[in-house]
Amino acid sequence: MSLQAPEFFTELCLPFHEHAVVGNTYYAAPVPGTPLRLRIDFTRTIHADTYGGLRVAVVHPEHGEIDAVALSFVDHGTFHRRDEATNTPPHTKQYGAFGTYHCPGRPPWDGAVTTGLRDAIEQYTAVWFPGAWAASAPKRAAVPTPRSTPAPPTAPVGARTR
């Protein structure tokens, strides 16, 4: 059965304009005009047809793979809600993972929350492609910081309060 990789990577919402999904692998050129590429694959577990995370790699066309990192679904909370809702015990093969065999009409990664993975890919990409994420990512809503929040008014020294 298919992993439905194009749909998974669409849901992951990576911001790179120059990208393609070939088979179960995502390829991107985060900085157009440079030789470095980003490759993202699903990582297998010890169980057949079961995937436990993503492997993100930086690839050069002449020098091959330069660096890679494995991002597990468990470490990034991808299936935490699903596993908690179904009371999936941690020692089972489906805990924090998904397989190619699944309910008809639903993606194999049904119930995934990809925010943690996306944030990890953003951090990794920022190391190898500085500025690429900010240039191509949609703007996030600004969260006020303590410095930008106005201080409450204070009474002048010597003023009386009732």
PDB file of C-alpha atoms in Angstrom, residues 9-154:
ATOM      1  CA  PHE A   9       4.455  16.468   2.900  1.00  0.00           C
ATOM      2  CA  THR A  10       1.629  18.811   1.906  1.00  0.00           C
ATOM      3  CA  GLU A  11       0.244  18.538   5.447  1.00  0.00           C
ATOM      4  CA  LEU A  12       3.734  19.183   6.823  1.00  0.00           C
ATOM      5  CA  CYS A  13       3.509  22.631   5.127  1.00  0.00           C
ATOM      6  CA  LEU A  14       7.152  23.069   4.220  1.00  0.00           C
ATOM      7  CA  PRO A  15       7.593  26.494   2.622  1.00  0.00           C
ATOM      8  CA  PHE A  16      10.017  25.700  -0.193  1.00  0.00           C
ATOM      9  CA  HIS A  17       8.771  26.809  -3.611  1.00  0.00           C
ATOM     10  CA  GLU A  18      11.161  24.568  -5.545  1.00  0.00           C
ATOM     11  CA  HIS A  19      10.290  21.057  -4.368  1.00  0.00           C
ATOM     12  CA  ALA A  20       9.056  17.691  -5.576  1.00  0.00           C
ATOM     13  CA  VAL A  21       7.949  14.410  -4.058  1.00  0.00           C
ATOM     14  CA  VAL A  22       9.362  11.417  -5.886  1.00  0.00           C
ATOM     15  CA  GLY A  23       8.085   8.117  -4.580  1.00  0.00           C
ATOM     16  CA  ASN A  24       8.164   8.494  -0.788  1.00  0.00           C
ATOM     17  CA  THR A  25      10.918  11.130  -0.764  1.00  0.00           C
ATOM     18  CA  TYR A  26      10.640  14.928  -0.595  1.00  0.00           C
ATOM     19  CA  TYR A  27      13.298  16.971  -2.420  1.00  0.00           C
ATOM     20  CA  ALA A  28      13.713  20.739  -2.171  1.00  0.00           C
ATOM     21  CA  ALA A  29      16.045  23.527  -3.214  1.00  0.00           C
ATOM     22  CA  PRO A  30      15.724  25.859  -0.202  1.00  0.00           C
ATOM     23  CA  VAL A  31      18.077  28.424  -1.767  1.00  0.00           C
ATOM     24  CA  PRO A  32      17.544  28.580  -5.543  1.00  0.00           C
ATOM     25  CA  GLY A  33      20.712  28.762  -7.597  1.00  0.00           C
ATOM     26  CA  THR A  34      22.901  26.905  -5.091  1.00  0.00           C
ATOM     27  CA  PRO A  35      23.885  23.247  -5.416  1.00  0.00           C
ATOM     28  CA  LEU A  36      22.748  22.115  -1.947  1.00  0.00           C
ATOM     29  CA  ARG A  37      19.445  20.261  -1.766  1.00  0.00           C
ATOM     30  CA  LEU A  38      17.236  19.019   1.046  1.00  0.00           C
ATOM     31  CA  ARG A  39      16.023  15.412   1.038  1.00  0.00           C
ATOM     32  CA  ILE A  40      13.444  14.029   3.474  1.00  0.00           C
ATOM     33  CA  ASP A  41      12.666  10.303   3.716  1.00  0.00           C
ATOM     34  CA  PHE A  42      10.540   8.217   6.056  1.00  0.00           C
ATOM     35  CA  THR A  43      12.611   6.149   8.493  1.00  0.00           C
ATOM     36  CA  ARG A  44      11.747   2.501   8.904  1.00  0.00           C
ATOM     37  CA  THR A  45      11.420   0.711  12.217  1.00  0.00           C
ATOM     38  CA  ILE A  46      12.369  -2.877  13.001  1.00  0.00           C
ATOM     39  CA  HIS A  47       8.823  -3.862  12.019  1.00  0.00           C
ATOM     40  CA  ALA A  48       8.003  -4.426   8.347  1.00  0.00           C
ATOM     41  CA  ASP A  49       6.177  -1.577   6.593  1.00  0.00           C
ATOM     42  CA  THR A  50       6.215   0.602   9.741  1.00  0.00           C
ATOM     43  CA  TYR A  51       7.735   4.070   9.873  1.00  0.00           C
ATOM     44  CA  GLY A  52       8.948   5.834  13.003  1.00  0.00           C
ATOM     45  CA  GLY A  53      10.083   9.235  11.812  1.00  0.00           C
ATOM     46  CA  LEU A  54      11.750  11.284   9.124  1.00  0.00           C
ATOM     47  CA  ARG A  55      15.360  11.443   7.988  1.00  0.00           C
ATOM     48  CA  VAL A  56      16.355  14.917   6.806  1.00  0.00           C
ATOM     49  CA  ALA A  57      19.549  15.213   4.747  1.00  0.00           C
ATOM     50  CA  VAL A  58      21.536  17.908   2.981  1.00  0.00           C
ATOM     51  CA  VAL A  59      22.766  16.646  -0.388  1.00  0.00           C
ATOM     52  CA  HIS A  60      25.306  18.070  -2.841  1.00  0.00           C
ATOM     53  CA  PRO A  61      25.041  16.842  -6.463  1.00  0.00           C
ATOM     54  CA  GLU A  62      28.783  16.113  -6.748  1.00  0.00           C
ATOM     55  CA  HIS A  63      29.733  15.270  -3.157  1.00  0.00           C
ATOM     56  CA  GLY A  64      26.627  13.328  -2.129  1.00  0.00           C
ATOM     57  CA  GLU A  65      25.112  13.485   1.330  1.00  0.00           C
ATOM     58  CA  ILE A  66      26.810  16.083   3.508  1.00  0.00           C
ATOM     59  CA  ASP A  67      24.794  15.808   6.715  1.00  0.00           C
ATOM     60  CA  ALA A  68      21.655  14.111   7.998  1.00  0.00           C
ATOM     61  CA  VAL A  69      19.466  13.971  11.091  1.00  0.00           C
ATOM     62  CA  ALA A  70      16.771  11.507  12.144  1.00  0.00           C
ATOM     63  CA  LEU A  71      13.605  13.014  13.603  1.00  0.00           C
ATOM     64  CA  SER A  72      11.504  10.434  15.411  1.00  0.00           C
ATOM     65  CA  PHE A  73       7.748  10.784  15.614  1.00  0.00           C
ATOM     66  CA  VAL A  74       7.902   9.952  19.336  1.00  0.00           C
ATOM     67  CA  ASP A  75      10.417  12.720  20.121  1.00  0.00           C
ATOM     68  CA  HIS A  76       8.345  15.308  18.258  1.00  0.00           C
ATOM     69  CA  GLY A  77       4.919  14.275  19.575  1.00  0.00           C
ATOM     70  CA  THR A  78       3.573  13.456  16.124  1.00  0.00           C
ATOM     71  CA  PHE A  79       1.252  10.670  17.262  1.00  0.00           C
ATOM     72  CA  HIS A  80       0.985  11.513  20.962  1.00  0.00           C
ATOM     73  CA  ARG A  81      -2.699  12.502  20.810  1.00  0.00           C
ATOM     74  CA  ARG A  82      -3.632   9.517  18.651  1.00  0.00           C
ATOM     75  CA  ASP A  83      -1.792   7.046  20.886  1.00  0.00           C
ATOM     76  CA  GLU A  84      -3.192   8.604  24.046  1.00  0.00           C
ATOM     77  CA  ALA A  85      -6.754   8.551  22.685  1.00  0.00           C
ATOM     78  CA  THR A  86      -6.480   4.885  21.663  1.00  0.00           C
ATOM     79  CA  ASN A  87      -4.512   3.846  24.761  1.00  0.00           C
ATOM     80  CA  THR A  88      -1.724   2.439  22.583  1.00  0.00           C
ATOM     81  CA  PRO A  89       0.956   1.040  24.908  1.00  0.00           C
ATOM     82  CA  PRO A  90       4.534   2.280  24.320  1.00  0.00           C
ATOM     83  CA  HIS A  91       5.907  -1.220  23.711  1.00  0.00           C
ATOM     84  CA  THR A  92       3.717  -1.920  20.667  1.00  0.00           C
ATOM     85  CA  LYS A  93       4.852  -1.484  17.075  1.00  0.00           C
ATOM     86  CA  GLN A  94       2.261   1.205  16.300  1.00  0.00           C
ATOM     87  CA  TYR A  95       3.206   3.490  19.222  1.00  0.00           C
ATOM     88  CA  GLY A  96       4.591   6.735  17.802  1.00  0.00           C
ATOM     89  CA  ALA A  97       4.673   5.243  14.314  1.00  0.00           C
ATOM     90  CA  PHE A  98       2.488   4.388  11.349  1.00  0.00           C
ATOM     91  CA  GLY A  99       2.391   1.543   8.891  1.00  0.00           C
ATOM     92  CA  THR A 100       1.348   1.016   5.312  1.00  0.00           C
ATOM     93  CA  TYR A 101      -1.651  -1.030   6.447  1.00  0.00           C
ATOM     94  CA  HIS A 102      -4.414   1.239   7.649  1.00  0.00           C
ATOM     95  CA  CYS A 103      -8.142   1.947   7.598  1.00  0.00           C
ATOM     96  CA  PRO A 104      -9.528   2.297   4.069  1.00  0.00           C
ATOM     97  CA  GLY A 105     -10.199   5.881   3.042  1.00  0.00           C
ATOM     98  CA  ARG A 106      -7.779   7.331   5.580  1.00  0.00           C
ATOM     99  CA  PRO A 107      -4.086   8.129   5.196  1.00  0.00           C
ATOM    100  CA  PRO A 108      -1.670   5.776   6.961  1.00  0.00           C
ATOM    101  CA  TRP A 109      -0.478   8.685   9.113  1.00  0.00           C
ATOM    102  CA  ASP A 110      -4.018   9.588  10.210  1.00  0.00           C
ATOM    103  CA  GLY A 111      -3.969  11.452  13.535  1.00  0.00           C
ATOM    104  CA  ALA A 112      -0.510  12.958  13.043  1.00  0.00           C
ATOM    105  CA  VAL A 113       0.257  16.391  14.477  1.00  0.00           C
ATOM    106  CA  THR A 114       3.161  17.653  12.395  1.00  0.00           C
ATOM    107  CA  THR A 115       3.967  20.907  14.198  1.00  0.00           C
ATOM    108  CA  GLY A 116       6.923  19.449  16.150  1.00  0.00           C
ATOM    109  CA  LEU A 117       8.411  17.886  13.012  1.00  0.00           C
ATOM    110  CA  ARG A 118       7.995  21.091  11.056  1.00  0.00           C
ATOM    111  CA  ASP A 119       9.713  23.100  13.811  1.00  0.00           C
ATOM    112  CA  ALA A 120      12.624  20.609  13.898  1.00  0.00           C
ATOM    113  CA  ILE A 121      12.994  20.784  10.108  1.00  0.00           C
ATOM    114  CA  GLU A 122      12.950  24.573  10.353  1.00  0.00           C
ATOM    115  CA  GLN A 123      15.766  24.519  12.933  1.00  0.00           C
ATOM    116  CA  TYR A 124      17.837  22.066  10.892  1.00  0.00           C
ATOM    117  CA  THR A 125      17.278  23.969   7.654  1.00  0.00           C
ATOM    118  CA  ALA A 126      18.295  27.263   9.289  1.00  0.00           C
ATOM    119  CA  VAL A 127      21.762  25.805   9.952  1.00  0.00           C
ATOM    120  CA  TRP A 128      22.408  24.727   6.364  1.00  0.00           C
ATOM    121  CA  PHE A 129      20.325  27.305   4.492  1.00  0.00           C
ATOM    122  CA  PRO A 130      20.414  30.523   6.583  1.00  0.00           C
ATOM    123  CA  GLY A 131      17.537  32.817   5.710  1.00  0.00           C
ATOM    124  CA  ALA A 132      15.908  30.329   3.339  1.00  0.00           C
ATOM    125  CA  TRP A 133      13.097  29.456   5.718  1.00  0.00           C
ATOM    126  CA  ALA A 134      12.291  33.094   6.505  1.00  0.00           C
ATOM    127  CA  ALA A 135      12.361  34.033   2.826  1.00  0.00           C
ATOM    128  CA  SER A 136       9.922  31.332   1.742  1.00  0.00           C
ATOM    129  CA  ALA A 137       7.833  30.677   4.872  1.00  0.00           C
ATOM    130  CA  PRO A 138       4.506  32.355   5.401  1.00  0.00           C
ATOM    131  CA  LYS A 139       4.633  34.983   8.107  1.00  0.00           C
ATOM    132  CA  ARG A 140       3.598  33.716  11.532  1.00  0.00           C
ATOM    133  CA  ALA A 141       1.475  35.774  13.865  1.00  0.00           C
ATOM    134  CA  ALA A 142       3.615  37.788  16.221  1.00  0.00           C
ATOM    135  CA  VAL A 143       3.375  36.843  19.867  1.00  0.00           C
ATOM    136  CA  PRO A 144       3.868  39.759  22.241  1.00  0.00           C
ATOM    137  CA  THR A 145       6.960  39.498  24.380  1.00  0.00           C
ATOM    138  CA  PRO A 146       7.311  40.945  27.878  1.00  0.00           C
ATOM    139  CA  ARG A 147       9.375  43.809  26.434  1.00  0.00           C
ATOM    140  CA  SER A 148       6.682  44.794  23.940  1.00  0.00           C
ATOM    141  CA  THR A 149       3.816  44.649  26.450  1.00  0.00           C
ATOM    142  CA  PRO A 150       3.211  48.052  28.000  1.00  0.00           C
ATOM    143  CA  ALA A 151       3.766  48.277  31.735  1.00  0.00           C
ATOM    144  CA  PRO A 152       0.737  49.038  33.938  1.00  0.00           C
ATOM    145  CA  PRO A 153       0.470  52.671  34.992  1.00  0.00           C
ATOM    146  CA  THR A 154       2.057  53.510  38.300  1.00  0.00           C
TER     147      THR A 154
END
